[in-house]
Short mmCIF file of C-alpha atoms in Angstrom, two decimals:
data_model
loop_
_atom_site.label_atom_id
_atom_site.label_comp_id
_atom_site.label_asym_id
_atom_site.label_seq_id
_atom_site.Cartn_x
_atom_site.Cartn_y
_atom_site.Cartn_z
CA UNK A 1 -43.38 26.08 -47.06
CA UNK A 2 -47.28 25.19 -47.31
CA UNK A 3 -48.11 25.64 -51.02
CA UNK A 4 -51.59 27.72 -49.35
CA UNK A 5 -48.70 30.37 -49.03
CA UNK A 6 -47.15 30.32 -52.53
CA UNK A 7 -47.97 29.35 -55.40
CA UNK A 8 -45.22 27.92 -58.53
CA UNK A 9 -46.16 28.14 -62.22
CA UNK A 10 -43.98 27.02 -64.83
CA UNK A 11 -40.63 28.46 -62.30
CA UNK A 12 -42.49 31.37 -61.18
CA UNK A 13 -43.39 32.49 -57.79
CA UNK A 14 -46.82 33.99 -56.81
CA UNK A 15 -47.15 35.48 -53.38
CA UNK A 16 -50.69 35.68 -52.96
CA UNK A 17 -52.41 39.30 -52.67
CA UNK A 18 -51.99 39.92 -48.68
CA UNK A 19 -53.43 43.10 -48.54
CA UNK A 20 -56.63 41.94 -51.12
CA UNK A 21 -57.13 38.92 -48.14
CA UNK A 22 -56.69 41.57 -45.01
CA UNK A 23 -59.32 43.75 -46.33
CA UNK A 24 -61.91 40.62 -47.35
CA UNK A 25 -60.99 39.36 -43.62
CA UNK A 26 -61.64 43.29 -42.28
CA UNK A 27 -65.48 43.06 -44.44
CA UNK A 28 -66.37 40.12 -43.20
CA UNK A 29 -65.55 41.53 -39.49
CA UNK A 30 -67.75 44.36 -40.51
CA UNK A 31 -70.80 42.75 -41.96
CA UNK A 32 -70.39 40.34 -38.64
CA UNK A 33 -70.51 43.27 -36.27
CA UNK A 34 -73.48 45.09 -38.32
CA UNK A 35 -75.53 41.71 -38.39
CA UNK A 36 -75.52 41.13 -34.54
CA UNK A 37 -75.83 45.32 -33.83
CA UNK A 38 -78.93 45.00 -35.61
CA UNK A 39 -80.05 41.57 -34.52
CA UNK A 40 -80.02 43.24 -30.74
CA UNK A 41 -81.58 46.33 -32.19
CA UNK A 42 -84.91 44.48 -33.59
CA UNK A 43 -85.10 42.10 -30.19
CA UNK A 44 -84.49 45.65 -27.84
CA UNK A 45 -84.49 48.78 -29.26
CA UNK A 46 -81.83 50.72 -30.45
CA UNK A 47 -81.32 53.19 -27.90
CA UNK A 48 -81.86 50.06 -25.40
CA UNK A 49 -78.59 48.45 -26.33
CA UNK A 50 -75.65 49.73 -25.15
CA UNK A 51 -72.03 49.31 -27.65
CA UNK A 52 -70.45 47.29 -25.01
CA UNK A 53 -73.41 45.07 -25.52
CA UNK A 54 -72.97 44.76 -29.24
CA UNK A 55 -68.89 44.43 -28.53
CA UNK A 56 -69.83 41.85 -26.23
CA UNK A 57 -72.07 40.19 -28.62
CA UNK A 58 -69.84 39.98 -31.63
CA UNK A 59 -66.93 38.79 -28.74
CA UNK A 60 -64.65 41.66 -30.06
CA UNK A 61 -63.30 44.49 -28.09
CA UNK A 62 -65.48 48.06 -27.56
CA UNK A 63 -62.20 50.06 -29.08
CA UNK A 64 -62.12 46.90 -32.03
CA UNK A 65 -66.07 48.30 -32.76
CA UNK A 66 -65.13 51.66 -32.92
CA UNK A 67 -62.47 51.07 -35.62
CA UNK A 68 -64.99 49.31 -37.80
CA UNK A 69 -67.92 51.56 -36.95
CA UNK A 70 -67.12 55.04 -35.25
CA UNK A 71 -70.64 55.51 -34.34
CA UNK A 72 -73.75 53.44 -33.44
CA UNK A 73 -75.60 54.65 -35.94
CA UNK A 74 -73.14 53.07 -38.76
CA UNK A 75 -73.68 49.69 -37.53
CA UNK A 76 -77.26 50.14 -38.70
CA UNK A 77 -76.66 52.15 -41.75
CA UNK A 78 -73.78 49.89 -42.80
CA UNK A 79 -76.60 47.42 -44.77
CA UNK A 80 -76.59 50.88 -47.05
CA UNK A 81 -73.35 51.75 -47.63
CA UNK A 82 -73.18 50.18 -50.99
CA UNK A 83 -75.72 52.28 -52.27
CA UNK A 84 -74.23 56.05 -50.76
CA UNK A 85 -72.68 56.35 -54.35
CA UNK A 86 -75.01 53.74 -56.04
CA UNK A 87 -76.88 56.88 -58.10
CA UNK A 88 -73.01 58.06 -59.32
CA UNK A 89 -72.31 55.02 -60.01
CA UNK A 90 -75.30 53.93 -62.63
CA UNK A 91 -74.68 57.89 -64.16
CA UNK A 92 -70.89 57.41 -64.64
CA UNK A 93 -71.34 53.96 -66.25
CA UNK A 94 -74.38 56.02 -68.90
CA UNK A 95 -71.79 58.07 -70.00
CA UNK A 96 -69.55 55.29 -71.03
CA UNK A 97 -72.97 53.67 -72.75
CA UNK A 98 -73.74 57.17 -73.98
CA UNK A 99 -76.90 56.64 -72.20
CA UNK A 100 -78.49 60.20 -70.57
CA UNK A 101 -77.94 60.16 -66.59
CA UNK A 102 -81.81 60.75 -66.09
CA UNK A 103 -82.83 58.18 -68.96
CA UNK A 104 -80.47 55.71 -67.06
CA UNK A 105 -81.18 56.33 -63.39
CA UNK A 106 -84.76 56.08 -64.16
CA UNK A 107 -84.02 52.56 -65.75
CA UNK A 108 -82.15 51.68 -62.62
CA UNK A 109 -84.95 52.74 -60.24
CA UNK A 110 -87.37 50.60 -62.65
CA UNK A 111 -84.84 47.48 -62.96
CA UNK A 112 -85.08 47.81 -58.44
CA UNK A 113 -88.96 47.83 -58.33
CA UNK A 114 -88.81 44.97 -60.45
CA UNK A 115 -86.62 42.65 -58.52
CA UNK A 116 -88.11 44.07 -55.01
CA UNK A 117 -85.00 45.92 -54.17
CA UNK A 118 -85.31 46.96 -50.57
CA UNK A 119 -84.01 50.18 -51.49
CA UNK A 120 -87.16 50.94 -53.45
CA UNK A 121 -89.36 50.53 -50.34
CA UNK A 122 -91.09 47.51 -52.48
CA UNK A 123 -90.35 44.55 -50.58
CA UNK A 124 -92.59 42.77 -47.62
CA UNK A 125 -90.06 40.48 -46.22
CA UNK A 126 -91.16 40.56 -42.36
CA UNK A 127 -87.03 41.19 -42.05
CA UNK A 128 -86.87 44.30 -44.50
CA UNK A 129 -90.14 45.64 -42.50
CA UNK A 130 -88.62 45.00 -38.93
CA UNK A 131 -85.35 46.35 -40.53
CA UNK A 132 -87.41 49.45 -42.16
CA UNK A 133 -89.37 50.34 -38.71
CA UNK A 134 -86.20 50.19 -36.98
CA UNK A 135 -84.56 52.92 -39.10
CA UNK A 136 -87.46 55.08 -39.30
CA UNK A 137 -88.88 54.63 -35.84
CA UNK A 138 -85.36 56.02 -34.46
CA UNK A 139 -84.74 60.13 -34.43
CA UNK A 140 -80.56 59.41 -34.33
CA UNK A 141 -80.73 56.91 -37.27
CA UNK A 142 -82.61 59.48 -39.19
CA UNK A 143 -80.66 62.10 -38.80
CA UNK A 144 -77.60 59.73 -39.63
CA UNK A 145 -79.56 58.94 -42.75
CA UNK A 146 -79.74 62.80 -43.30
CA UNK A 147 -75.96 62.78 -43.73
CA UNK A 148 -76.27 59.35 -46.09
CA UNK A 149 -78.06 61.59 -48.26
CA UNK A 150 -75.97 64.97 -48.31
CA UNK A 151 -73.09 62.48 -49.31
CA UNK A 152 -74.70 60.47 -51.95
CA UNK A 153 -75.74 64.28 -53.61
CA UNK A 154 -72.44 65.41 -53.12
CA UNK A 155 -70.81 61.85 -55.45
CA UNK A 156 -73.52 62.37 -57.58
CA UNK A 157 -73.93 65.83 -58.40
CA UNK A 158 -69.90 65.40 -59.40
CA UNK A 159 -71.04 62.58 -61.81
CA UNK A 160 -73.48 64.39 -63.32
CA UNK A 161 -71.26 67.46 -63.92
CA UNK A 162 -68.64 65.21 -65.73
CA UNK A 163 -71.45 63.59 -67.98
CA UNK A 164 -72.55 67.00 -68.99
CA UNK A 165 -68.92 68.18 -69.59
CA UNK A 166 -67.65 64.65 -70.88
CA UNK A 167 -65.05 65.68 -67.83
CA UNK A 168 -63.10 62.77 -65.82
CA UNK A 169 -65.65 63.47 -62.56
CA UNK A 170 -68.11 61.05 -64.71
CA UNK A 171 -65.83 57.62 -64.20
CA UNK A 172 -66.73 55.63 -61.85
CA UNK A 173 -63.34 55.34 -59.97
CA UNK A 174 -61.56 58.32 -58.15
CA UNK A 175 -64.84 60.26 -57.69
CA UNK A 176 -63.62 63.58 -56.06
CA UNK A 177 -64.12 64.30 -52.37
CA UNK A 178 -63.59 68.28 -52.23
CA UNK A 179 -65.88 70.76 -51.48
CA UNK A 180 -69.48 71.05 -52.85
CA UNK A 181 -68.35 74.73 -53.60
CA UNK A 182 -65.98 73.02 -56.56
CA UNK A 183 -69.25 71.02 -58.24
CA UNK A 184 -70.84 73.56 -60.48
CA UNK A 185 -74.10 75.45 -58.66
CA UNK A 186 -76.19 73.38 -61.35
CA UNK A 187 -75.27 70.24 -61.04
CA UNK A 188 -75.33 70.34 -57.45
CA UNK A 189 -79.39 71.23 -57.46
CA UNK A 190 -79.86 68.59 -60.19
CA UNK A 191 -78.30 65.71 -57.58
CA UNK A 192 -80.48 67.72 -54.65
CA UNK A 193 -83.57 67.13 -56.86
CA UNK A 194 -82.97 63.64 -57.76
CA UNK A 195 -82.09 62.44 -54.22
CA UNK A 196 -85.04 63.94 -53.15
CA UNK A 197 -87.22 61.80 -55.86
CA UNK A 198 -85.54 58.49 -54.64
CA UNK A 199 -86.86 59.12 -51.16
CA UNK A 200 -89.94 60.09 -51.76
CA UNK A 201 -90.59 57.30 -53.98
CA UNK A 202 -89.42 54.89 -51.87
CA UNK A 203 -91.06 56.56 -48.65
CA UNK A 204 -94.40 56.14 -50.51
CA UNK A 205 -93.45 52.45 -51.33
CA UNK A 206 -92.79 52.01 -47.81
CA UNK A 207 -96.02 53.10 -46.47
CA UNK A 208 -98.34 51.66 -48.60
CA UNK A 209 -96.59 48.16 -47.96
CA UNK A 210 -96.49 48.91 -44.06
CA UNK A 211 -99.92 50.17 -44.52
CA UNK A 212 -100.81 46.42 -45.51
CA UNK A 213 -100.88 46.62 -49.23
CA UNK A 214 -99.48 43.51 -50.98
CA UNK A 215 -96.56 44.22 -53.42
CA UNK A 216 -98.10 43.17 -56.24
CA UNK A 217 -100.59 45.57 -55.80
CA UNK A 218 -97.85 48.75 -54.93
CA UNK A 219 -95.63 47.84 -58.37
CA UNK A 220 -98.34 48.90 -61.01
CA UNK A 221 -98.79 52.67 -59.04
CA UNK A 222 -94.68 52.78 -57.92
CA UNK A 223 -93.70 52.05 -61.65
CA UNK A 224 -96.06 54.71 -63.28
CA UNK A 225 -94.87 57.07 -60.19
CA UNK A 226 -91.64 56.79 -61.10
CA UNK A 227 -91.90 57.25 -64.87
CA UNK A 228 -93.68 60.54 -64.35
CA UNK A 229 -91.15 61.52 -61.48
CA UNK A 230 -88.56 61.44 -63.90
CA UNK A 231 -90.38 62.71 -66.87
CA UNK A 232 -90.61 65.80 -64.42
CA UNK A 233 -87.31 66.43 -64.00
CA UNK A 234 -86.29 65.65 -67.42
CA UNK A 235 -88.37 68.86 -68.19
CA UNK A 236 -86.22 71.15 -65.52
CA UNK A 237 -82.77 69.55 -65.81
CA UNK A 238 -80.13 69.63 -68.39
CA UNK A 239 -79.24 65.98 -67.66
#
């Protein structure tokens, strides 16, 4: 038996994680799929490209795409899927710092403009333009985004809850998918607010640096725009 398939130490057998290697396999297959969707996107248009095209494209099957991707939309928004919980995430790891969720998601949002996180809107790569005009320029990619956001409130709004309550909804791992009705009436307009800061922040970013300003020139005006975005709802919130 090849020794890629098992591996002895000291007498013992180790069968290598199957399942760890069929989901890295079913990721890369993903962020394949996503990368030529959107390659065709930028050359075409998305509503000009069909999914057959994209299938056809990636040389996988149309039903194959679906399983990855059960809408167009996702093989756009996929590039942000990483960040739908991103905000729970940096709030559940404050409580474990003992660091306030407001005092630490501004930090985060600072740490971003910094490094010219995309996700800030502060970044002039001709690819995260093209990439940014795409997604705004398209009414069915906005209105997917629209449904990004309702999600990422509804994590985060759970993490905020448990930091307030020192209650298990403020780990990081198992965050819990029931109603909004079950998240606390305040913690669900705190996560409303804050989404709502991200995007505009990063909408402004984005249209000053579309609008031709340099980034250097954005950073100074994002970074004070965020402090006092947060000092404001530091002043409302109980977070």
């Amino acid at each position: 038996m090849s020794s890629d398939r098992l591996r002895c130490e000291r007498g013992r057998v180790e069968v290598p994680d199957v399942s760890g290697l069929r989901e890295r396999k079913k990721e890369r297959t993903r962020q394949t799929l996503s990368e030529v969707a959107i390659a065709l996107f930028l050359e075409k248009g998305f509503d000009a490209v069909s999914v057959a095209e994209v299938a056809a494209a990636a040389e996988v099957s149309k039903p194959t795409l679906f399983r990855y991707f059960p809408a167009k939309e996702d093989l756009v928004l996929h590039r942000f899927a990483d960040h739908e919980d991103e905000p729970a995430r940096v709030v559940a790891a404050a409580r474990e710092a003992g660091v306030p969720p407001l005092t630490a998601l501004r930090d985060h949002v600072l740490a971003g403009l910094e490094r010219c996180d995309p996700v800030t809107g502060l970044n002039d790569a001709p690819q995260v333009l093209a990439f940014l005009r795409l997604l705004h320029g398209t009414p069915s990619l906005v209105a997917r985004m629209q449904a990004f956001q309702a999600r990422s409130e509804g994590v985060l709004a759970a993490a905020l809850e448990g930091a307030l309550e020192g209650t298990p909804e403020g780990t990081s791992e198992g965050m819990p998918e029931g109603t909004d009705a079950e998240v606390p009436l305040r913690a669900r307009l705190a996560a409303a607010q804050i989404v709502v800061v991200l995007r505009v922040l990063a909408d402004e970013n984005i249209r000053r640096i579309t609008a031709g300003e340099p980034v250097d020139a954005v950073l100074p005006g994002a970074v004070e725009a965020t402090r006092e975005a947060f000092r404001g709802l530091a002043e409302g919130l109980p977070y």
